[in-house]
PDB file of C-alpha atoms in Angstrom:
ATOM      1  CA  UNK P  12       0.184   0.162   0.094  1.00  0.00           C
ATOM      2  CA  UNK P  13       1.562   3.394  -1.076  1.00  0.00           C
ATOM      3  CA  UNK P  14       1.691   6.603   1.264  1.00  0.00           C
ATOM      4  CA  UNK P  15      -1.056   8.006  -0.898  1.00  0.00           C
ATOM      5  CA  UNK P  16      -3.354   5.325  -0.468  1.00  0.00           C
ATOM      6  CA  UNK P  17      -2.745   5.235   3.429  1.00  0.00           C
ATOM      7  CA  UNK P  18      -3.218   8.817   3.676  1.00  0.00           C
ATOM      8  CA  UNK P  19      -6.769   8.429   1.569  1.00  0.00           C
ATOM      9  CA  UNK P  20      -7.565   5.322   3.858  1.00  0.00           C
ATOM     10  CA  UNK P  21      -7.060   7.584   6.960  1.00  0.00           C
ATOM     11  CA  UNK P  22      -9.290  10.388   5.752  1.00  0.00           C
ATOM     12  CA  UNK P  23     -11.841   8.111   4.399  1.00  0.00           C
ATOM     13  CA  UNK P  24     -11.826   6.628   8.276  1.00  0.00           C
ATOM     14  CA  UNK P  25     -11.912   9.678   9.735  1.00  0.00           C
ATOM     15  CA  UNK P  26     -14.671  11.274   8.152  1.00  0.00           C
ATOM     16  CA  UNK P  27     -17.943  11.745  10.064  1.00  0.00           C
ATOM     17  CA  UNK P  28     -20.422   9.437   8.615  1.00  0.00           C
ATOM     18  CA  UNK P  29     -23.679  11.416  10.013  1.00  0.00           C
ATOM     19  CA  UNK P  30     -24.698  14.089  11.956  1.00  0.00           C
ATOM     20  CA  UNK P  31     -22.110  13.712  15.005  1.00  0.00           C
ATOM     21  CA  UNK P  32     -23.111  16.510  17.225  1.00  0.00           C
ATOM     22  CA  UNK P  33     -26.862  15.977  16.762  1.00  0.00           C
ATOM     23  CA  UNK P  34     -25.961  12.194  17.677  1.00  0.00           C
ATOM     24  CA  UNK P  35     -24.875  12.966  21.404  1.00  0.00           C
ATOM     25  CA  UNK P  36     -28.437  14.760  22.220  1.00  0.00           C
ATOM     26  CA  UNK P  37     -30.879  12.478  23.797  1.00  0.00           C
ATOM     27  CA  UNK P  38     -34.859  13.476  22.585  1.00  0.00           C
ATOM     28  CA  UNK P  39     -37.918  13.042  24.790  1.00  0.00           C
ATOM     29  CA  UNK P  40     -38.587   9.730  22.691  1.00  0.00           C
ATOM     30  CA  UNK P  41     -35.022   8.443  23.216  1.00  0.00           C
ATOM     31  CA  UNK P  42     -35.511   9.077  27.229  1.00  0.00           C
ATOM     32  CA  UNK P  43     -38.634   6.750  26.995  1.00  0.00           C
ATOM     33  CA  UNK P  44     -36.227   3.956  24.954  1.00  0.00           C
ATOM     34  CA  UNK P  45     -34.011   4.145  27.931  1.00  0.00           C
ATOM     35  CA  UNK P  46     -36.775   3.908  30.374  1.00  0.00           C
ATOM     36  CA  UNK P  47     -37.801   0.752  28.195  1.00  0.00           C
ATOM     37  CA  UNK P  48     -34.273  -0.679  28.677  1.00  0.00           C
ATOM     38  CA  UNK P  49     -34.176   0.132  32.255  1.00  0.00           C
ATOM     39  CA  UNK P  50     -37.268  -1.454  33.402  1.00  0.00           C
ATOM     40  CA  UNK P  51     -36.046  -4.619  31.684  1.00  0.00           C
ATOM     41  CA  UNK P  52     -32.961  -4.398  33.625  1.00  0.00           C
ATOM     42  CA  UNK P  53     -34.486  -4.227  36.687  1.00  0.00           C
ATOM     43  CA  UNK P  54     -36.840  -7.212  35.884  1.00  0.00           C
ATOM     44  CA  UNK P  55     -33.632  -9.393  35.409  1.00  0.00           C
ATOM     45  CA  UNK P  56     -32.926  -7.791  38.682  1.00  0.00           C
ATOM     46  CA  UNK P  57     -35.826  -8.831  40.285  1.00  0.00           C
ATOM     47  CA  UNK P  58     -35.841 -12.489  39.373  1.00  0.00           C
ATOM     48  CA  UNK P  59     -32.342 -12.830  39.826  1.00  0.00           C
ATOM     49  CA  UNK P  60     -33.145 -12.058  43.424  1.00  0.00           C
ATOM     50  CA  UNK P  61     -36.236 -14.259  43.802  1.00  0.00           C
ATOM     51  CA  UNK P  62     -33.859 -16.807  43.252  1.00  0.00           C
ATOM     52  CA  UNK P  63     -31.306 -16.076  45.622  1.00  0.00           C
ATOM     53  CA  UNK P  64     -34.151 -15.747  48.034  1.00  0.00           C
ATOM     54  CA  UNK P  65     -35.397 -18.880  47.342  1.00  0.00           C
ATOM     55  CA  UNK P  66     -32.005 -20.909  47.448  1.00  0.00           C
ATOM     56  CA  UNK P  67     -31.133 -18.777  50.851  1.00  0.00           C
ATOM     57  CA  UNK P  68     -34.411 -20.434  52.504  1.00  0.00           C
ATOM     58  CA  UNK P  69     -33.387 -23.908  51.910  1.00  0.00           C
ATOM     59  CA  UNK P  70     -36.727 -24.933  50.706  1.00  0.00           C
ATOM     60  CA  UNK P  71     -35.942 -25.747  47.189  1.00  0.00           C
ATOM     61  CA  UNK P  72     -36.022 -23.529  44.174  1.00  0.00           C
ATOM     62  CA  UNK P  73     -39.502 -22.045  44.674  1.00  0.00           C
ATOM     63  CA  UNK P  74     -39.618 -18.624  43.825  1.00  0.00           C
ATOM     64  CA  UNK P  75     -41.887 -16.050  45.804  1.00  0.00           C
ATOM     65  CA  UNK P  76     -44.651 -15.211  42.863  1.00  0.00           C
ATOM     66  CA  UNK P  77     -44.455 -11.697  44.290  1.00  0.00           C
ATOM     67  CA  UNK P  78     -41.208 -11.654  42.382  1.00  0.00           C
ATOM     68  CA  UNK P  79     -42.361 -12.802  39.053  1.00  0.00           C
ATOM     69  CA  UNK P  80     -45.777 -10.507  39.727  1.00  0.00           C
ATOM     70  CA  UNK P  81     -42.998  -7.259  40.101  1.00  0.00           C
ATOM     71  CA  UNK P  82     -41.197  -8.389  37.113  1.00  0.00           C
ATOM     72  CA  UNK P  83     -43.961  -8.339  34.446  1.00  0.00           C
ATOM     73  CA  UNK P  84     -45.183  -5.346  35.825  1.00  0.00           C
ATOM     74  CA  UNK P  85     -41.954  -3.772  35.079  1.00  0.00           C
ATOM     75  CA  UNK P  86     -41.898  -5.391  31.647  1.00  0.00           C
ATOM     76  CA  UNK P  87     -45.348  -3.841  30.813  1.00  0.00           C
ATOM     77  CA  UNK P  88     -44.231  -0.492  32.017  1.00  0.00           C
ATOM     78  CA  UNK P  89     -41.298  -0.890  29.524  1.00  0.00           C
ATOM     79  CA  UNK P  90     -44.329  -1.995  27.067  1.00  0.00           C
ATOM     80  CA  UNK P  91     -45.763   1.320  27.831  1.00  0.00           C
ATOM     81  CA  UNK P  92     -42.621   3.376  27.333  1.00  0.00           C
ATOM     82  CA  UNK P  93     -41.888   1.171  23.825  1.00  0.00           C
ATOM     83  CA  UNK P  94     -45.852   2.068  22.918  1.00  0.00           C
ATOM     84  CA  UNK P  95     -45.073   5.936  23.559  1.00  0.00           C
ATOM     85  CA  UNK P  96     -41.651   6.547  22.238  1.00  0.00           C
ATOM     86  CA  UNK P  97     -42.445   6.143  18.538  1.00  0.00           C
ATOM     87  CA  UNK P  98     -45.956   8.747  18.766  1.00  0.00           C
ATOM     88  CA  UNK P  99     -43.461  10.865  20.824  1.00  0.00           C
ATOM     89  CA  UNK P 100     -40.608  11.103  18.322  1.00  0.00           C
ATOM     90  CA  UNK P 101     -43.409  11.662  15.454  1.00  0.00           C
ATOM     91  CA  UNK P 102     -44.986  14.393  17.349  1.00  0.00           C
ATOM     92  CA  UNK P 103     -42.087  16.226  18.692  1.00  0.00           C
ATOM     93  CA  UNK P 104     -38.325  15.064  17.088  1.00  0.00           C
ATOM     94  CA  UNK P 105     -36.054  12.150  16.925  1.00  0.00           C
ATOM     95  CA  UNK P 106     -32.274  11.911  17.247  1.00  0.00           C
ATOM     96  CA  UNK P 107     -30.052  10.494  14.881  1.00  0.00           C
ATOM     97  CA  UNK P 108     -29.818   7.276  17.105  1.00  0.00           C
ATOM     98  CA  UNK P 109     -33.208   7.001  18.144  1.00  0.00           C
ATOM     99  CA  UNK P 110     -34.124   3.640  16.214  1.00  0.00           C
ATOM    100  CA  UNK P 111     -31.011   2.087  17.512  1.00  0.00           C
ATOM    101  CA  UNK P 112     -31.880   3.156  21.011  1.00  0.00           C
ATOM    102  CA  UNK P 113     -35.540   1.720  20.520  1.00  0.00           C
ATOM    103  CA  UNK P 114     -34.076  -1.778  19.030  1.00  0.00           C
ATOM    104  CA  UNK P 115     -31.293  -2.226  21.948  1.00  0.00           C
ATOM    105  CA  UNK P 116     -33.695  -1.538  24.563  1.00  0.00           C
ATOM    106  CA  UNK P 117     -36.493  -3.975  22.973  1.00  0.00           C
ATOM    107  CA  UNK P 118     -33.759  -6.666  22.972  1.00  0.00           C
ATOM    108  CA  UNK P 119     -33.133  -6.045  26.860  1.00  0.00           C
ATOM    109  CA  UNK P 120     -36.845  -5.647  27.879  1.00  0.00           C
ATOM    110  CA  UNK P 121     -38.657  -8.349  25.477  1.00  0.00           C
ATOM    111  CA  UNK P 122     -35.701 -10.498  24.642  1.00  0.00           C
ATOM    112  CA  UNK P 123     -33.223 -11.295  27.284  1.00  0.00           C
ATOM    113  CA  UNK P 124     -35.746 -10.645  30.228  1.00  0.00           C
ATOM    114  CA  UNK P 125     -38.304 -13.097  29.384  1.00  0.00           C
ATOM    115  CA  UNK P 126     -35.751 -15.546  28.063  1.00  0.00           C
ATOM    116  CA  UNK P 127     -34.188 -15.243  31.746  1.00  0.00           C
ATOM    117  CA  UNK P 128     -37.929 -15.699  33.187  1.00  0.00           C
ATOM    118  CA  UNK P 129     -38.020 -18.809  31.314  1.00  0.00           C
ATOM    119  CA  UNK P 130     -34.814 -20.278  32.843  1.00  0.00           C
ATOM    120  CA  UNK P 131     -35.864 -19.198  36.501  1.00  0.00           C
ATOM    121  CA  UNK P 132     -39.218 -20.782  35.923  1.00  0.00           C
ATOM    122  CA  UNK P 133     -38.439 -24.085  34.498  1.00  0.00           C
ATOM    123  CA  UNK P 134     -34.619 -24.416  34.585  1.00  0.00           C
ATOM    124  CA  UNK P 135     -34.550 -25.541  38.431  1.00  0.00           C
ATOM    125  CA  UNK P 136     -37.662 -27.441  39.298  1.00  0.00           C
ATOM    126  CA  UNK P 137     -36.302 -30.895  38.340  1.00  0.00           C
ATOM    127  CA  UNK P 138     -39.355 -31.051  36.396  1.00  0.00           C
ATOM    128  CA  UNK P 139     -37.512 -30.410  33.074  1.00  0.00           C
ATOM    129  CA  UNK P 140     -34.077 -31.021  31.541  1.00  0.00           C
ATOM    130  CA  UNK P 141     -32.195 -27.992  32.308  1.00  0.00           C
ATOM    131  CA  UNK P 142     -30.802 -27.807  28.861  1.00  0.00           C
ATOM    132  CA  UNK P 143     -34.374 -28.025  27.356  1.00  0.00           C
ATOM    133  CA  UNK P 144     -35.366 -25.268  29.143  1.00  0.00           C
ATOM    134  CA  UNK P 145     -32.282 -23.330  28.145  1.00  0.00           C
ATOM    135  CA  UNK P 146     -32.928 -24.114  24.118  1.00  0.00           C
ATOM    136  CA  UNK P 147     -36.379 -22.992  24.848  1.00  0.00           C
ATOM    137  CA  UNK P 148     -35.043 -19.403  26.542  1.00  0.00           C
ATOM    138  CA  UNK P 149     -32.495 -19.034  24.035  1.00  0.00           C
ATOM    139  CA  UNK P 150     -35.046 -19.353  21.023  1.00  0.00           C
ATOM    140  CA  UNK P 151     -37.114 -16.728  22.471  1.00  0.00           C
ATOM    141  CA  UNK P 152     -34.115 -14.382  22.917  1.00  0.00           C
ATOM    142  CA  UNK P 153     -32.683 -15.242  19.184  1.00  0.00           C
ATOM    143  CA  UNK P 154     -36.058 -15.110  17.685  1.00  0.00           C
ATOM    144  CA  UNK P 155     -36.521 -11.502  19.141  1.00  0.00           C
ATOM    145  CA  UNK P 156     -33.057 -10.518  17.701  1.00  0.00           C
ATOM    146  CA  UNK P 157     -33.745 -11.443  14.224  1.00  0.00           C
ATOM    147  CA  UNK P 158     -37.315 -10.106  14.657  1.00  0.00           C
ATOM    148  CA  UNK P 159     -35.937  -6.662  15.197  1.00  0.00           C
ATOM    149  CA  UNK P 160     -33.084  -7.128  12.643  1.00  0.00           C
ATOM    150  CA  UNK P 161     -36.013  -8.108  10.067  1.00  0.00           C
ATOM    151  CA  UNK P 162     -38.208  -5.176  11.085  1.00  0.00           C
ATOM    152  CA  UNK P 163     -35.331  -2.816  10.320  1.00  0.00           C
ATOM    153  CA  UNK P 164     -34.549  -4.056   6.721  1.00  0.00           C
ATOM    154  CA  UNK P 165     -38.141  -5.798   5.679  1.00  0.00           C
ATOM    155  CA  UNK P 166     -41.325  -3.487   5.046  1.00  0.00           C
ATOM    156  CA  UNK P 167     -44.562  -5.444   3.737  1.00  0.00           C
ATOM    157  CA  UNK P 168     -46.886  -3.725   1.119  1.00  0.00           C
ATOM    158  CA  UNK P 169     -49.586  -3.426   3.909  1.00  0.00           C
ATOM    159  CA  UNK P 170     -47.648  -1.665   6.577  1.00  0.00           C
ATOM    160  CA  UNK P 171     -48.536  -4.218   8.946  1.00  0.00           C
ATOM    161  CA  UNK P 172     -45.878  -6.404  10.830  1.00  0.00           C
ATOM    162  CA  UNK P 173     -44.313  -9.326   9.812  1.00  0.00           C
ATOM    163  CA  UNK P 174     -44.242 -11.970  12.485  1.00  0.00           C
ATOM    164  CA  UNK P 175     -45.357 -11.224  15.974  1.00  0.00           C
ATOM    165  CA  UNK P 176     -44.134  -8.173  17.368  1.00  0.00           C
ATOM    166  CA  UNK P 177     -41.505  -8.648  20.046  1.00  0.00           C
ATOM    167  CA  UNK P 178     -43.395  -6.844  22.826  1.00  0.00           C
ATOM    168  CA  UNK P 179     -46.243  -8.779  22.079  1.00  0.00           C
ATOM    169  CA  UNK P 180     -44.002 -12.164  21.920  1.00  0.00           C
ATOM    170  CA  UNK P 181     -42.533 -11.104  25.425  1.00  0.00           C
ATOM    171  CA  UNK P 182     -46.014 -10.759  26.873  1.00  0.00           C
ATOM    172  CA  UNK P 183     -47.334 -14.129  25.677  1.00  0.00           C
ATOM    173  CA  UNK P 184     -44.054 -15.745  26.781  1.00  0.00           C
ATOM    174  CA  UNK P 185     -44.834 -14.206  30.056  1.00  0.00           C
ATOM    175  CA  UNK P 186     -48.565 -15.194  30.140  1.00  0.00           C
ATOM    176  CA  UNK P 187     -47.340 -19.067  29.489  1.00  0.00           C
ATOM    177  CA  UNK P 188     -45.145 -18.508  32.789  1.00  0.00           C
ATOM    178  CA  UNK P 189     -48.107 -17.256  34.740  1.00  0.00           C
ATOM    179  CA  UNK P 190     -50.468 -19.583  33.758  1.00  0.00           C
ATOM    180  CA  UNK P 191     -48.760 -22.979  33.550  1.00  0.00           C
ATOM    181  CA  UNK P 192     -46.349 -25.325  35.333  1.00  0.00           C
ATOM    182  CA  UNK P 193     -43.091 -26.107  33.806  1.00  0.00           C
ATOM    183  CA  UNK P 194     -43.811 -29.065  31.493  1.00  0.00           C
ATOM    184  CA  UNK P 195     -43.183 -30.333  27.871  1.00  0.00           C
ATOM    185  CA  UNK P 196     -46.582 -28.579  26.904  1.00  0.00           C
ATOM    186  CA  UNK P 197     -46.027 -25.134  28.121  1.00  0.00           C
ATOM    187  CA  UNK P 198     -42.195 -25.489  27.045  1.00  0.00           C
ATOM    188  CA  UNK P 199     -43.692 -26.250  23.351  1.00  0.00           C
ATOM    189  CA  UNK P 200     -45.923 -23.126  23.677  1.00  0.00           C
ATOM    190  CA  UNK P 201     -42.669 -21.039  24.482  1.00  0.00           C
ATOM    191  CA  UNK P 202     -41.187 -22.433  21.250  1.00  0.00           C
ATOM    192  CA  UNK P 203     -44.340 -21.687  19.074  1.00  0.00           C
ATOM    193  CA  UNK P 204     -44.229 -17.982  20.451  1.00  0.00           C
ATOM    194  CA  UNK P 205     -40.616 -17.900  19.253  1.00  0.00           C
ATOM    195  CA  UNK P 206     -41.222 -19.504  15.829  1.00  0.00           C
ATOM    196  CA  UNK P 207     -44.327 -16.894  15.679  1.00  0.00           C
ATOM    197  CA  UNK P 208     -41.967 -14.145  15.911  1.00  0.00           C
ATOM    198  CA  UNK P 209     -39.844 -15.026  13.162  1.00  0.00           C
ATOM    199  CA  UNK P 210     -43.007 -16.074  10.819  1.00  0.00           C
ATOM    200  CA  UNK P 211     -44.194 -14.622   7.739  1.00  0.00           C
ATOM    201  CA  UNK P 212     -47.751 -13.888   9.272  1.00  0.00           C
ATOM    202  CA  UNK P 213     -48.486 -10.574   9.188  1.00  0.00           C
ATOM    203  CA  UNK P 214     -49.781  -8.946  12.300  1.00  0.00           C
ATOM    204  CA  UNK P 215     -52.120  -5.607  12.422  1.00  0.00           C
ATOM    205  CA  UNK P 216     -50.193  -2.437  13.336  1.00  0.00           C
ATOM    206  CA  UNK P 217     -51.547  -0.658  16.098  1.00  0.00           C
ATOM    207  CA  UNK P 218     -53.388   2.539  14.788  1.00  0.00           C
ATOM    208  CA  UNK P 219     -55.879   4.772  15.700  1.00  0.00           C
ATOM    209  CA  UNK P 220     -58.403   3.049  17.958  1.00  0.00           C
ATOM    210  CA  UNK P 221     -56.615  -0.236  18.299  1.00  0.00           C
ATOM    211  CA  UNK P 222     -53.597   1.943  19.327  1.00  0.00           C
ATOM    212  CA  UNK P 223     -55.886   2.836  22.084  1.00  0.00           C
ATOM    213  CA  UNK P 224     -57.021  -0.453  22.795  1.00  0.00           C
ATOM    214  CA  UNK P 225     -53.240  -1.833  23.105  1.00  0.00           C
ATOM    215  CA  UNK P 226     -52.633   0.783  25.627  1.00  0.00           C
ATOM    216  CA  UNK P 227     -55.869   0.016  27.455  1.00  0.00           C
ATOM    217  CA  UNK P 228     -54.864  -3.366  27.522  1.00  0.00           C
ATOM    218  CA  UNK P 229     -51.512  -2.876  28.998  1.00  0.00           C
ATOM    219  CA  UNK P 230     -52.764  -0.712  31.724  1.00  0.00           C
ATOM    220  CA  UNK P 231     -55.407  -3.219  32.706  1.00  0.00           C
ATOM    221  CA  UNK P 232     -52.466  -5.889  33.131  1.00  0.00           C
ATOM    222  CA  UNK P 233     -50.566  -3.129  35.108  1.00  0.00           C
ATOM    223  CA  UNK P 234     -53.214  -2.644  37.355  1.00  0.00           C
ATOM    224  CA  UNK P 235     -54.157  -6.905  37.716  1.00  0.00           C
ATOM    225  CA  UNK P 236     -50.128  -7.361  38.074  1.00  0.00           C
ATOM    226  CA  UNK P 237     -49.743  -4.711  40.899  1.00  0.00           C
ATOM    227  CA  UNK P 238     -52.835  -6.138  42.668  1.00  0.00           C
ATOM    228  CA  UNK P 239     -51.438  -9.683  42.343  1.00  0.00           C
ATOM    229  CA  UNK P 240     -48.127  -8.263  44.094  1.00  0.00           C
ATOM    230  CA  UNK P 241     -49.359  -6.677  46.648  1.00  0.00           C
ATOM    231  CA  UNK P 242     -52.146  -9.491  47.278  1.00  0.00           C
ATOM    232  CA  UNK P 243     -51.183 -12.537  45.413  1.00  0.00           C
ATOM    233  CA  UNK P 244     -54.478 -14.713  47.218  1.00  0.00           C
ATOM    234  CA  UNK P 245     -56.983 -12.008  45.822  1.00  0.00           C
ATOM    235  CA  UNK P 246     -55.150 -11.459  42.208  1.00  0.00           C
ATOM    236  CA  UNK P 247     -54.769 -14.959  40.654  1.00  0.00           C
ATOM    237  CA  UNK P 248     -57.787 -15.082  38.795  1.00  0.00           C
ATOM    238  CA  UNK P 249     -57.555 -11.431  37.470  1.00  0.00           C
ATOM    239  CA  UNK P 250     -53.796 -12.773  36.234  1.00  0.00           C
ATOM    240  CA  UNK P 251     -55.366 -15.961  34.910  1.00  0.00           C
ATOM    241  CA  UNK P 252     -57.932 -13.743  32.707  1.00  0.00           C
ATOM    242  CA  UNK P 253     -55.589 -11.509  31.507  1.00  0.00           C
ATOM    243  CA  UNK P 254     -53.059 -14.059  30.735  1.00  0.00           C
ATOM    244  CA  UNK P 255     -55.426 -16.143  28.821  1.00  0.00           C
ATOM    245  CA  UNK P 256     -56.652 -13.103  26.979  1.00  0.00           C
ATOM    246  CA  UNK P 257     -52.995 -12.369  25.643  1.00  0.00           C
ATOM    247  CA  UNK P 258     -52.549 -16.258  24.527  1.00  0.00           C
ATOM    248  CA  UNK P 259     -55.956 -16.476  22.726  1.00  0.00           C
ATOM    249  CA  UNK P 260     -55.183 -12.814  21.132  1.00  0.00           C
ATOM    250  CA  UNK P 261     -51.918 -14.174  19.873  1.00  0.00           C
ATOM    251  CA  UNK P 262     -53.683 -17.490  18.741  1.00  0.00           C
ATOM    252  CA  UNK P 263     -56.297 -16.375  17.007  1.00  0.00           C
ATOM    253  CA  UNK P 264     -54.728 -13.741  14.592  1.00  0.00           C
ATOM    254  CA  UNK P 265     -52.745 -16.328  12.892  1.00  0.00           C
ATOM    255  CA  UNK P 266     -55.865 -18.337  12.513  1.00  0.00           C
ATOM    256  CA  UNK P 267     -57.505 -15.167  11.282  1.00  0.00           C
ATOM    257  CA  UNK P 268     -54.953 -14.804   8.492  1.00  0.00           C
ATOM    258  CA  UNK P 269     -55.041 -18.486   7.305  1.00  0.00           C
ATOM    259  CA  UNK P 270     -59.003 -18.424   7.002  1.00  0.00           C
ATOM    260  CA  UNK P 271     -58.678 -15.027   5.062  1.00  0.00           C
ATOM    261  CA  UNK P 272     -55.873 -16.326   2.610  1.00  0.00           C
ATOM    262  CA  UNK P 273     -58.031 -19.494   2.271  1.00  0.00           C
ATOM    263  CA  UNK P 274     -61.171 -17.266   1.454  1.00  0.00           C
ATOM    264  CA  UNK P 275     -59.059 -15.322  -1.139  1.00  0.00           C
ATOM    265  CA  UNK P 276     -57.753 -18.522  -2.745  1.00  0.00           C
ATOM    266  CA  UNK P 277     -61.498 -19.967  -2.958  1.00  0.00           C
ATOM    267  CA  UNK P 278     -62.782 -16.287  -4.546  1.00  0.00           C
ATOM    268  CA  UNK P 279     -59.780 -16.658  -6.840  1.00  0.00           C
ATOM    269  CA  UNK P 280     -60.601 -20.163  -8.094  1.00  0.00           C
ATOM    270  CA  UNK P 281     -64.165 -19.239  -8.480  1.00  0.00           C
ATOM    271  CA  UNK P 282     -63.480 -15.951 -10.439  1.00  0.00           C
ATOM    272  CA  UNK P 283     -61.256 -17.960 -12.791  1.00  0.00           C
ATOM    273  CA  UNK P 284     -64.036 -20.711 -13.039  1.00  0.00           C
ATOM    274  CA  UNK P 285     -66.803 -17.823 -14.280  1.00  0.00           C
ATOM    275  CA  UNK P 286     -63.957 -16.383 -16.603  1.00  0.00           C
ATOM    276  CA  UNK P 287     -63.336 -19.731 -18.534  1.00  0.00           C
TER     277      UNK P 287
END
């Protein structure tokens, strides 16, 4: 390599690649993204504390349900921050690193945190092999990372989400953990959620009234889980209803899409036969 080549290489390497000054300015939307990441981190800390307390008690690995409730409340607060950061960015302004911060926060709160919850839930009870639980948990994390990367690169013609959005996927995994004991059936359900996140099934993007319904659903679940955390005996029914509704919603959408596509194929065949 000649001296000229070296000089040009250094110049290219040192050349700014974007609005460097603006990249260090956090917007209001970025603060919400960081709040989302913080909620995910705190949820992991709470789950780790539950495991440590259970081991210190010497009664076997049976974490207090209130720790799980607190962790899920934190994840729902993170989901609320994630729902609002895009709205705030469009309403006011977005920084140069807003999209990257949003994805990194989502990996923590909706990828790593629910995966860690799966390990705490089923990894040390003796009901399932630890390896199988780790594989299921890792599937949730990897599927979430792939889902976020694909979202940044691939846009659907309809504008809807391709694959189950990672916040909804995380809440579905959490619902499985809250509703079921660790067994092969519930572990298969966790793997199914991971598959839905990387599938080609299109999920409608919350807009207008749908966005308001999603926000209301999150607020109701936060209230239910807060009640459970403070009074576990009285909140069990509310948690079961909310978790069941979440699983039913995630299951119903792919079925509706399949029926819709079947109807479309049937209509095309009928129109083709009429044309002949």
